[in-house]
Structures are given as C-alpha cells and as structure tokens.
PDB file of C-alpha atoms and ligand atoms in Angstrom:
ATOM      1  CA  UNK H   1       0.000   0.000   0.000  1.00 66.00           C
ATOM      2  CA  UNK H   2       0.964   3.638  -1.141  1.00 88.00           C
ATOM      3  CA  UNK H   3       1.527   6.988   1.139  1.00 94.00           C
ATOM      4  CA  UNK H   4      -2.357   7.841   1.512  1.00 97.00           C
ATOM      5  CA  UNK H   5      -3.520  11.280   2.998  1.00 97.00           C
ATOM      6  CA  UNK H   6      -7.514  11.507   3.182  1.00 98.00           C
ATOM      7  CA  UNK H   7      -9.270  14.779   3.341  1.00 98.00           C
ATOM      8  CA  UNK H   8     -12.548  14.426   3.913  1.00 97.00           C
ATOM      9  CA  UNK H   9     -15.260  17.370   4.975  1.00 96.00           C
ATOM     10  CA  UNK H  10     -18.493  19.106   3.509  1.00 92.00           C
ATOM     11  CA  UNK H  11     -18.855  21.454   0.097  1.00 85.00           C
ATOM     12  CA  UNK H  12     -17.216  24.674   0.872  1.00 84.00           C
ATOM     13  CA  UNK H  13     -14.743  23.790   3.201  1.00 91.00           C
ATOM     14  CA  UNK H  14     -11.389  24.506   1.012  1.00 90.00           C
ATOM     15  CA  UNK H  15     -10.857  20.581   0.233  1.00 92.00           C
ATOM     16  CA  UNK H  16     -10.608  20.829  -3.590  1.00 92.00           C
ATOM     17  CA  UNK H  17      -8.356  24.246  -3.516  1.00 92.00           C
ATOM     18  CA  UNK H  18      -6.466  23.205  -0.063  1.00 96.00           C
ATOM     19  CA  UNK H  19      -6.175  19.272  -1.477  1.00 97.00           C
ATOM     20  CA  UNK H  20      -4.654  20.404  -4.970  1.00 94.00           C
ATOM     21  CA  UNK H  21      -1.929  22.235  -3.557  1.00 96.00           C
ATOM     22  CA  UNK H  22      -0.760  20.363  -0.721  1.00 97.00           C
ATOM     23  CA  UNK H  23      -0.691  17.327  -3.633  1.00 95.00           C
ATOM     24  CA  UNK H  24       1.782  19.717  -5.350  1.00 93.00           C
ATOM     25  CA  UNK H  25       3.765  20.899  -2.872  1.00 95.00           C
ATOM     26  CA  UNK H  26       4.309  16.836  -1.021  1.00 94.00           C
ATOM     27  CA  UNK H  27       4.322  15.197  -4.332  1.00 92.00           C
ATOM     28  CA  UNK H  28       1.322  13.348  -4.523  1.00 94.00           C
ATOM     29  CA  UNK H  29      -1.459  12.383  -6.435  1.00 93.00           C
ATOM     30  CA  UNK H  30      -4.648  14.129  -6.277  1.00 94.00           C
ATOM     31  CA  UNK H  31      -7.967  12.660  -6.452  1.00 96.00           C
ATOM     32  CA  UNK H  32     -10.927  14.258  -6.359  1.00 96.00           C
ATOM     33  CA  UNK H  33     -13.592  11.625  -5.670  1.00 97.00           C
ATOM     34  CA  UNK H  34     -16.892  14.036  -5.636  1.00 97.00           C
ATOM     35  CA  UNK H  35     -15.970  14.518  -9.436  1.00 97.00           C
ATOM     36  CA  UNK H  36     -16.366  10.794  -9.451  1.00 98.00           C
ATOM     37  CA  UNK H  37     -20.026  11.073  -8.287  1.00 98.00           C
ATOM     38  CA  UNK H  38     -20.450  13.883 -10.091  1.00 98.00           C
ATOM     39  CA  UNK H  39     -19.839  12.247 -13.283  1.00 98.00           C
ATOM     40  CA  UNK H  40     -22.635   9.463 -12.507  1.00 98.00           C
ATOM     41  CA  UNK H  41     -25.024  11.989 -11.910  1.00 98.00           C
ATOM     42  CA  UNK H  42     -24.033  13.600 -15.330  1.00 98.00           C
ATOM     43  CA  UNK H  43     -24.272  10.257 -16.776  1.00 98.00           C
ATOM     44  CA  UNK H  44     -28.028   9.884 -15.354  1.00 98.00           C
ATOM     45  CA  UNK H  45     -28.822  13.352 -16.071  1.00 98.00           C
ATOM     46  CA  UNK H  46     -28.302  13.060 -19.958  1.00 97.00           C
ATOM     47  CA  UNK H  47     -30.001   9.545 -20.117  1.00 97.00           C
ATOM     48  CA  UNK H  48     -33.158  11.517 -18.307  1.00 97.00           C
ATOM     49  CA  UNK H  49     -32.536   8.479 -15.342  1.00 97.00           C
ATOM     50  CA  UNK H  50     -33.970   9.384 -12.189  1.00 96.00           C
ATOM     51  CA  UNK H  51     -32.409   8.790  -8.730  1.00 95.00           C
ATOM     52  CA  UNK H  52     -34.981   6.322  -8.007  1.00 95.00           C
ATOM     53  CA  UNK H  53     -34.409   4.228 -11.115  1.00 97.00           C
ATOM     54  CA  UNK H  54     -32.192   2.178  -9.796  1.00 97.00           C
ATOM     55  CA  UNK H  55     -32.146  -0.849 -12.357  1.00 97.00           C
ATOM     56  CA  UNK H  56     -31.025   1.674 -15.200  1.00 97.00           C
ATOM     57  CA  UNK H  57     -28.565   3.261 -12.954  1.00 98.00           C
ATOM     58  CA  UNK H  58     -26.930  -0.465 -12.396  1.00 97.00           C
ATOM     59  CA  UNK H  59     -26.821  -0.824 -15.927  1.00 96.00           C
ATOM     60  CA  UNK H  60     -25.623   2.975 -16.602  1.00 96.00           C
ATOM     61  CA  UNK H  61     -22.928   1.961 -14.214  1.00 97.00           C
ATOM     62  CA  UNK H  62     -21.616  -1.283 -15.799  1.00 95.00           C
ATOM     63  CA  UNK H  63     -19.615   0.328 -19.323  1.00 91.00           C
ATOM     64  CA  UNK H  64     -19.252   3.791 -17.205  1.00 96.00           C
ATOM     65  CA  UNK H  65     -15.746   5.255 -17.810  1.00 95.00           C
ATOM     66  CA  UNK H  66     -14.219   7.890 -15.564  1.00 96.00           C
ATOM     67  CA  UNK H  67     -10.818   9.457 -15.541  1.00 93.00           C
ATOM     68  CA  UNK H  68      -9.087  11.981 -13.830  1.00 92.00           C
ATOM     69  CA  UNK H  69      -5.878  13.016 -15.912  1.00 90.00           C
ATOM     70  CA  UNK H  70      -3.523  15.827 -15.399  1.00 85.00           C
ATOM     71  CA  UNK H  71      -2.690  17.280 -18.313  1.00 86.00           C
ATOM     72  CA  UNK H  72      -0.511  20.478 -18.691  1.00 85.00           C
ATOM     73  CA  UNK H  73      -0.818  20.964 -15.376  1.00 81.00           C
ATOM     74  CA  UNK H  74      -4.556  20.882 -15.555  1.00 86.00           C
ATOM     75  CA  UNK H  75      -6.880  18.136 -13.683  1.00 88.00           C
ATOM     76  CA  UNK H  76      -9.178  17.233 -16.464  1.00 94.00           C
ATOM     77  CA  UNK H  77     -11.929  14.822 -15.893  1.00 96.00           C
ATOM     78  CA  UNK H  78     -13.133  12.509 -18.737  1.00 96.00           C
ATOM     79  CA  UNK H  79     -16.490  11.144 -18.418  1.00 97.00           C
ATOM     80  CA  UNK H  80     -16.587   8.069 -21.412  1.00 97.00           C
ATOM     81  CA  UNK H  81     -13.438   9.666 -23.083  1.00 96.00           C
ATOM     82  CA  UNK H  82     -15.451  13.029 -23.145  1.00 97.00           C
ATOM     83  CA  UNK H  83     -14.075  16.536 -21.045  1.00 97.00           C
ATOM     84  CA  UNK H  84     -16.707  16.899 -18.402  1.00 98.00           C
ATOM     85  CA  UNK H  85     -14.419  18.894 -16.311  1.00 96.00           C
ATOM     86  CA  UNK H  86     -16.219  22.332 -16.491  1.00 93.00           C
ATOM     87  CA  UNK H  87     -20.318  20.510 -16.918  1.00 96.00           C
ATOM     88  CA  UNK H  88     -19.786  18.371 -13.998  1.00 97.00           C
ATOM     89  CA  UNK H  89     -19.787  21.645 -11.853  1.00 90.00           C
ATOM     90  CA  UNK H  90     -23.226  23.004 -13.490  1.00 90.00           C
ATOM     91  CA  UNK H  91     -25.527  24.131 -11.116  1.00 86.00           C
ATOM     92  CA  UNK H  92     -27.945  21.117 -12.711  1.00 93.00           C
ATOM     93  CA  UNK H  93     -25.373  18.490 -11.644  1.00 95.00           C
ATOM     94  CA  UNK H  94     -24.731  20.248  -8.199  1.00 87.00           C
ATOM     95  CA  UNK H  95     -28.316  20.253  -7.227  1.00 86.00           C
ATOM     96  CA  UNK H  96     -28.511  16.492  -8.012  1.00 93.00           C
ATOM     97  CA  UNK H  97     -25.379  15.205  -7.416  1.00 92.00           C
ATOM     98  CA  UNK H  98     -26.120  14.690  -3.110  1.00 89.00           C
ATOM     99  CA  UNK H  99     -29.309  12.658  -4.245  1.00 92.00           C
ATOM    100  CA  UNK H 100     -26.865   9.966  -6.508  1.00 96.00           C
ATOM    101  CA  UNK H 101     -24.036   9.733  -4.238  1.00 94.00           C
ATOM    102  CA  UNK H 102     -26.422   8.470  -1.957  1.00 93.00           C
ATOM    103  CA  UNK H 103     -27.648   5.387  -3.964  1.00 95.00           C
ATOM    104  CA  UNK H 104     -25.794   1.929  -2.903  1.00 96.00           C
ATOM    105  CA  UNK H 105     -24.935   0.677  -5.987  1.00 97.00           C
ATOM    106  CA  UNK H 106     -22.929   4.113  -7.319  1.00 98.00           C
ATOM    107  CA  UNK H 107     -20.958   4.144  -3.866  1.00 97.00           C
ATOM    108  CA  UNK H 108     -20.196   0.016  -4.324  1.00 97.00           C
ATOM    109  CA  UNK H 109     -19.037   0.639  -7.876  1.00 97.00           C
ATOM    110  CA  UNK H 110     -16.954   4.213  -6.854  1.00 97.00           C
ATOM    111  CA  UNK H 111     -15.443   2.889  -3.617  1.00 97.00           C
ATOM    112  CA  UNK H 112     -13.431  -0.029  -4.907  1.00 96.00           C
ATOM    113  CA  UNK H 113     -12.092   2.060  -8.003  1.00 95.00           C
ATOM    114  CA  UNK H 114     -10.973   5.137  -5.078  1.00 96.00           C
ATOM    115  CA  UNK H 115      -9.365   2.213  -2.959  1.00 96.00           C
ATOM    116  CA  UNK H 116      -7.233   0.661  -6.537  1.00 94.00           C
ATOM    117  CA  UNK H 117      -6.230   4.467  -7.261  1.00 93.00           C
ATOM    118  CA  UNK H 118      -4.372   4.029  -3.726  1.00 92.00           C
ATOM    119  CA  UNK H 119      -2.715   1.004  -4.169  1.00 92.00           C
ATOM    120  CA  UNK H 120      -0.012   1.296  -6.465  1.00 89.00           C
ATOM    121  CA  UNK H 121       0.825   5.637  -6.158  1.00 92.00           C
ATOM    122  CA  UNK H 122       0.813   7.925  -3.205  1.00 94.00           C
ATOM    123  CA  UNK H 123      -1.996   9.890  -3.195  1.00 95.00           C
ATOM    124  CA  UNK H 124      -3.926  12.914  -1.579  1.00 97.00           C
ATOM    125  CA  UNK H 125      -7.799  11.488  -1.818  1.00 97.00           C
ATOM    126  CA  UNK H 126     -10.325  14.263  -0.656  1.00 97.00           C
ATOM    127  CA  UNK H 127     -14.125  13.409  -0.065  1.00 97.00           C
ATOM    128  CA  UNK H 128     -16.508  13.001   2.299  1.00 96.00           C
ATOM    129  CA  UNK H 129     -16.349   9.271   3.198  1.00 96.00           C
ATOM    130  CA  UNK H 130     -12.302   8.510   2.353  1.00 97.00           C
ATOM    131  CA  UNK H 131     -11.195   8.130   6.164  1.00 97.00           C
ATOM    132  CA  UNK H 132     -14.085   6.379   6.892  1.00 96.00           C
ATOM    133  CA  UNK H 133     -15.223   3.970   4.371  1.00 96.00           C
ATOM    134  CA  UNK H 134     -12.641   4.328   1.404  1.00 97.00           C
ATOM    135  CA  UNK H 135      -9.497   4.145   3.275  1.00 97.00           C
ATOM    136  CA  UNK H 136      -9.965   3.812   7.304  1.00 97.00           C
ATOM    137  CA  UNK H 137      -6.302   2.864   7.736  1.00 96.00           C
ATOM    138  CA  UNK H 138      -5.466   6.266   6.024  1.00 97.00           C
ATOM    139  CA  UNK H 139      -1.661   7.364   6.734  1.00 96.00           C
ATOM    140  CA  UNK H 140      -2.832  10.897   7.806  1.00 97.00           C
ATOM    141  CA  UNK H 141      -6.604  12.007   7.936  1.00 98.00           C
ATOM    142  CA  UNK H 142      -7.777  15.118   7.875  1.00 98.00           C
ATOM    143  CA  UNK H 143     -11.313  16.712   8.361  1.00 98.00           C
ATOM    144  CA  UNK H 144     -11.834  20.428   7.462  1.00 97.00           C
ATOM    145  CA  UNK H 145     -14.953  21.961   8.751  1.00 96.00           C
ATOM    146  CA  UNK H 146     -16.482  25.781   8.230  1.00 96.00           C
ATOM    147  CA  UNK H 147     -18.824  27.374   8.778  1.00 96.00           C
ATOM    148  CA  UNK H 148     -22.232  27.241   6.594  1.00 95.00           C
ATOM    149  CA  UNK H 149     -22.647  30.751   5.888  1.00 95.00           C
ATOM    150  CA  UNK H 150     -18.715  30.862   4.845  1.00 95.00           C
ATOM    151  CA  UNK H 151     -18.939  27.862   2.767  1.00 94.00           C
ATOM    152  CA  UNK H 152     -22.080  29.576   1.125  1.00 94.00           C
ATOM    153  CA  UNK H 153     -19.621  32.419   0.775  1.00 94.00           C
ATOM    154  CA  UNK H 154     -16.525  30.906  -0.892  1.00 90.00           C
ATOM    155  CA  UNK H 155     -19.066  28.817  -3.346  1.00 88.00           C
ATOM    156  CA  UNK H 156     -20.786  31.787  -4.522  1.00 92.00           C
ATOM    157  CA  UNK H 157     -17.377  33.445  -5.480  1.00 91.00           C
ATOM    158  CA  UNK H 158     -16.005  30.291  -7.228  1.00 86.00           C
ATOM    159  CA  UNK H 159     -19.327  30.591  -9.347  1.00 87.00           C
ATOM    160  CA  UNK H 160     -19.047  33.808 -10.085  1.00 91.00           C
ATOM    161  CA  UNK H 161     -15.413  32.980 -11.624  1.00 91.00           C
ATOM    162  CA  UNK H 162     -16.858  30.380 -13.358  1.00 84.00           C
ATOM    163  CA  UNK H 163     -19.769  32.470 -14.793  1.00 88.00           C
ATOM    164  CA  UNK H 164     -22.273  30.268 -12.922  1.00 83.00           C
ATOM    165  CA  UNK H 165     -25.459  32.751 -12.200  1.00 85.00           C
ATOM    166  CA  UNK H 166     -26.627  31.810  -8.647  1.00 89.00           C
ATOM    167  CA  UNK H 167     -27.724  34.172  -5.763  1.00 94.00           C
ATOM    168  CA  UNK H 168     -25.569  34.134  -2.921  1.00 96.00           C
ATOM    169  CA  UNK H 169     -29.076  33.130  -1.348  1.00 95.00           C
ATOM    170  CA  UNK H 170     -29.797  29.838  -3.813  1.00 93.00           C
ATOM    171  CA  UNK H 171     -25.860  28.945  -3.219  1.00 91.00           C
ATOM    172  CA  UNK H 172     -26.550  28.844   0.656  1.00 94.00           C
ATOM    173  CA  UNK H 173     -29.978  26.978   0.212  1.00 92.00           C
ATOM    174  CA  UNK H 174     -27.759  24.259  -2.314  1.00 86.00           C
ATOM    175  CA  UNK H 175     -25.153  23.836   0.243  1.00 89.00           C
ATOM    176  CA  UNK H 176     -27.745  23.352   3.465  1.00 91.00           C
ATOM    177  CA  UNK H 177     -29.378  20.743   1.245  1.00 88.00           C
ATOM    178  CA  UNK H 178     -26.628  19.382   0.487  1.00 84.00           C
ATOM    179  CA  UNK H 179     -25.203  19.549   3.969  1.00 90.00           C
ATOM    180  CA  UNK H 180     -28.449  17.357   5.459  1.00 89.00           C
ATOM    181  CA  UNK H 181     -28.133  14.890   3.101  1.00 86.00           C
ATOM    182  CA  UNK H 182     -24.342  14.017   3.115  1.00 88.00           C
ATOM    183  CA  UNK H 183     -24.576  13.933   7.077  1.00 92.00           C
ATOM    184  CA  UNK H 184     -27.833  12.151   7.638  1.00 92.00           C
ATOM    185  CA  UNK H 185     -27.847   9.561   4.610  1.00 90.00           C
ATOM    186  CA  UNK H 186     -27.578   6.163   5.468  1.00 90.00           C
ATOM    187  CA  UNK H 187     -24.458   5.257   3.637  1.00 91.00           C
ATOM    188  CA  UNK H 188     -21.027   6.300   4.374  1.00 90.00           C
ATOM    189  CA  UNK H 189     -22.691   9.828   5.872  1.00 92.00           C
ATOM    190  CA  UNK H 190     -20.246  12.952   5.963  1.00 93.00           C
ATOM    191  CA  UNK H 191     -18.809  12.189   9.751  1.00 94.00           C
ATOM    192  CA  UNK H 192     -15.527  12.758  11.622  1.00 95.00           C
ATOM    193  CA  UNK H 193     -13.347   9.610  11.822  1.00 96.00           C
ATOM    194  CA  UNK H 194     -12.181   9.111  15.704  1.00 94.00           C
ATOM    195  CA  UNK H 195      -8.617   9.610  14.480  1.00 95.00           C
ATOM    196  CA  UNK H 196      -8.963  12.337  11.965  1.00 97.00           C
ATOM    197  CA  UNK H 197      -6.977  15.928  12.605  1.00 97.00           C
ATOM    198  CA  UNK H 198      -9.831  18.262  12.933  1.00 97.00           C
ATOM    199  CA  UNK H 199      -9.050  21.831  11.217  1.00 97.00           C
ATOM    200  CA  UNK H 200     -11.656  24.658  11.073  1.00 96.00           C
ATOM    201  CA  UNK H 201     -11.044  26.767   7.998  1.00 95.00           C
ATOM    202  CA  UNK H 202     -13.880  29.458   8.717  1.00 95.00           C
ATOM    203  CA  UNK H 203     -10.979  31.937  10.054  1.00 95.00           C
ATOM    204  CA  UNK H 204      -7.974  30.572   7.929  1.00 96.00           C
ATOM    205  CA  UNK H 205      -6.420  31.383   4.875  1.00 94.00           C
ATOM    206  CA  UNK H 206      -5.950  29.043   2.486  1.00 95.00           C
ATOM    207  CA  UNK H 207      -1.646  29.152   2.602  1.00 97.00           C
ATOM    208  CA  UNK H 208      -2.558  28.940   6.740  1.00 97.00           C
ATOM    209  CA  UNK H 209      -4.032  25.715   6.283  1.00 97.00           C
ATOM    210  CA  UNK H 210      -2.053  23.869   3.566  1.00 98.00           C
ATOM    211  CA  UNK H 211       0.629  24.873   5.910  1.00 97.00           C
ATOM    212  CA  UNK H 212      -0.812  22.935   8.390  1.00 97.00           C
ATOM    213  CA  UNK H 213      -1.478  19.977   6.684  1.00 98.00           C
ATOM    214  CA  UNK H 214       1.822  20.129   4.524  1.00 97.00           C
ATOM    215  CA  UNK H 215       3.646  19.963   8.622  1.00 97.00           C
ATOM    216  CA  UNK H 216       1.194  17.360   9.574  1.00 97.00           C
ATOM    217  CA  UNK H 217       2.216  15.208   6.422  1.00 96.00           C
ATOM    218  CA  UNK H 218       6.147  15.862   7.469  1.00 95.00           C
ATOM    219  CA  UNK H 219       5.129  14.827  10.794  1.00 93.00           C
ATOM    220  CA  UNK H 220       3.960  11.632   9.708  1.00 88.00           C
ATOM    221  CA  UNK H 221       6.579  10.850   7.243  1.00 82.00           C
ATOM    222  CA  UNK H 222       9.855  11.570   9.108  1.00 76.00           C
ATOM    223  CA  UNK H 223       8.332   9.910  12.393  1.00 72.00           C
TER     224      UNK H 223
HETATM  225  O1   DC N   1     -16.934  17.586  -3.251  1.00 57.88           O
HETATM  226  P1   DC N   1     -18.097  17.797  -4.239  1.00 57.88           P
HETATM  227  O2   DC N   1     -18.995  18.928  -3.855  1.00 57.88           O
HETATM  228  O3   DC N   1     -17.636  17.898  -5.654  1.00 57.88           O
HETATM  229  O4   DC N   1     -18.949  16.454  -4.123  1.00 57.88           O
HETATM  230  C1   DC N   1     -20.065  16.210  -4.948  1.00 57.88           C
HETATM  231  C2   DC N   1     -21.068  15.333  -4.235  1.00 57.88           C
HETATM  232  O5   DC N   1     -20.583  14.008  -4.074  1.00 57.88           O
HETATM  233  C3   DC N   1     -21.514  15.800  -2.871  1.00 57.88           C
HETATM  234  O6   DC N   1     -22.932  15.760  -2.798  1.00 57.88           O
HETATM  235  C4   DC N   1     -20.958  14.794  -1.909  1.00 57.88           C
HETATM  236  C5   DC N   1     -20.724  13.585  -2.736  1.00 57.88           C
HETATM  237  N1   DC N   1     -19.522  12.858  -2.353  1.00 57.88           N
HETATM  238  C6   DC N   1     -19.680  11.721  -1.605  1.00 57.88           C
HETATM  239  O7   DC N   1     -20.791  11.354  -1.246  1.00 57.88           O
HETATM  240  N2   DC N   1     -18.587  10.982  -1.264  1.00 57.88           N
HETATM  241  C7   DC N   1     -17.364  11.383  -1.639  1.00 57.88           C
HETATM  242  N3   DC N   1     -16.307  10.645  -1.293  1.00 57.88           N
HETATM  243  C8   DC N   1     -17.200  12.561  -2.393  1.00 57.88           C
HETATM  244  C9   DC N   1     -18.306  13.293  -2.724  1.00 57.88           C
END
C-alpha cells in the first residue's frame, strides 16, 4: 500500500483548492472523488434516469468510464473519453449530485475504483467518506470543517469565476441541502473519523491551512 492522505469534509470547506496544492507541494497524487459522483449523476442526467431508477442506474454503471488526468498541469476529468471537467460543476449536476451519491450501488461501484487508485501511487484522496469507508487505515486524515454561511460564501465566489449565475441566497440553500443529506444519509454519511486531525477553515487562509497539513504530512513521514 501507497503513502495515503484523506481529506474528507463538507462542500465549501477549502478541500478541492487546499487538497490540490498540498498534492503539489508533497508530491502526490490528487484525487478528487466528488468529481467521481459527479460524473454518474451527469451520466443519469443526460439519459433523463432518475435517482430512483435504480435498475437503469446499475446498468448505466456497468460500461461507465471515468478518468481523472492531469494534463498540462490541468486536472481534467473525462467522463466516457469526453471533457466533463467544467459541466460536472453546473448548477444542474450540483443540485442532483447529493441525491446519486447516496444510492448503494454508485458508492459500491466508486469505492473499490478510489481504494485501486491508492494502491499502487501515493496519493492525496479528498471526499466526504475517504477516512471512513474508502481508506480507514489512512496514513494521515484530515477533516476540514467551516462554517455554513462561509462555505455559502466561498461557493458563490467560485461561481461567479466560473460564470455560474446563482444568488448568494440559492448557493446557501444548495449547500444546506446538500449539507443534510451528506450527514444524515444512510451510507457512508459525511462524519468525523475518531482519528482524523480536525481543522476549522472558517478563520484561515488558504496558505494557513495547507501549511498545516503540509507539517502534519512531514510529521507523519519523518516519524
Ligand atoms: O466535493 P463535491 O462537492 O464535488 O462532491 C459532490 C457530491 O458528491 C456531494 O454531494 C458529496 C458527494 N460525495 C460523496 O458522497 N462521497 C465522496 N467521497 C465525495 C463526494
């Protein structure tokens, strides 16, 4: 088994920005595993398959092809050999995306292909479920927590980059949504492993917390 750091925590708490970095800076691979469910959800989406349609899903889910590949310093992510990377991140696929992630099946076909990903390179995994379910006997585990209203905040901003037209209000009613279902769903819910480092971002800057983690990584390696 590979070096494996797991950052787990909910939508808005710095994860993707926080994880891609620290992957840089300690040499290691980053995998973003929410793209993974977001693809599925894509997938259903432009078949018209509903959530509760769970016999299409199953078969949606046999030929499904996902990649996450780095290229020119970019993380693209390939959804059956197309670029999905910026659709995966529409607000249609973001307002759907908690409801599919919760289905068995997707998580029994998504989990086994995270835990592969880990066996062979060292990687920085970030989720909601990878110290828990994914990889419990994680090398270093992280949770990063904020606070709803700054999560709101931070997602509303990245939109507006992105050209995504959402009220600051709609973006805050997403991520609450969102927020109930990841923590109260049966199935690997959004919860704080027993031997996870707890870091609250609401206050920090981003370079304050990769700093943290990058020492916490160090920590673990050189002892
Ligand atoms: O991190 P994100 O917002 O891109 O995640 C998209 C969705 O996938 C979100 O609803 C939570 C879910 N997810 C999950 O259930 N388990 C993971 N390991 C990663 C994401």
């Amino acid at each position: 088994m590979a070096f494996i750091v797991a950052i787990d925590g909910p939508a808005g708490s710095g994860k993707g920005t926080i994880t891609k970095i620290v992957g840089k800076k300690m040499n290691l691979i980053n995998i973003d595993t929410g793209a993974m469910y977001r693809c599925v959800t894509l997938e259903c989406l432009n078949n018209n398959i509903k959530s509760d349609e769970i016999e299409k899903i199953s078969s949606i889910l046999e030929n499904i092809d996902i990649q996450l590949k780095k290229e020119n310093g970019k993380e693209l992510v390939f959804l059956n050999k197309k670029d999905v990377t910026e659709e995966i991140r529409s607000v249609e696929v973001s307002s759907n995306v908690a409801n599919f992630a919760a289905i068995k099946c997707i998580r029994d076909k998504m989990t086994p292909i995270q835990r592969e990903m880990g066996k062979t390179q060292n990687i920085i995994m970030e989720g909601r479920d990878i110290g828990t379910t994914v990889f419990p006997n994680a090398d270093v585990k992280i949770y990063l927590d904020c606070s709803i209203e700054e999560r709101a905040r931070r997602r509303y901003k990245q939109n507006l980059e992105k050209g995504i037209e959402q009220t600051y209000e709609e973006v805050l009613k997403n991520i609450k949504e969102r927020h109930k279902s990841e923590t109260e769903r049966e199935l690997s819910p959004l919860v704080i492993a027993d031997d996870a480092i707890y870091i609250d971002t609401t206050t920090l800057s981003i370079d304050e917390v990769v700093e943290k983690i990058v020492s916490i990584i160090k920590d673990k390696i050189f002892n």
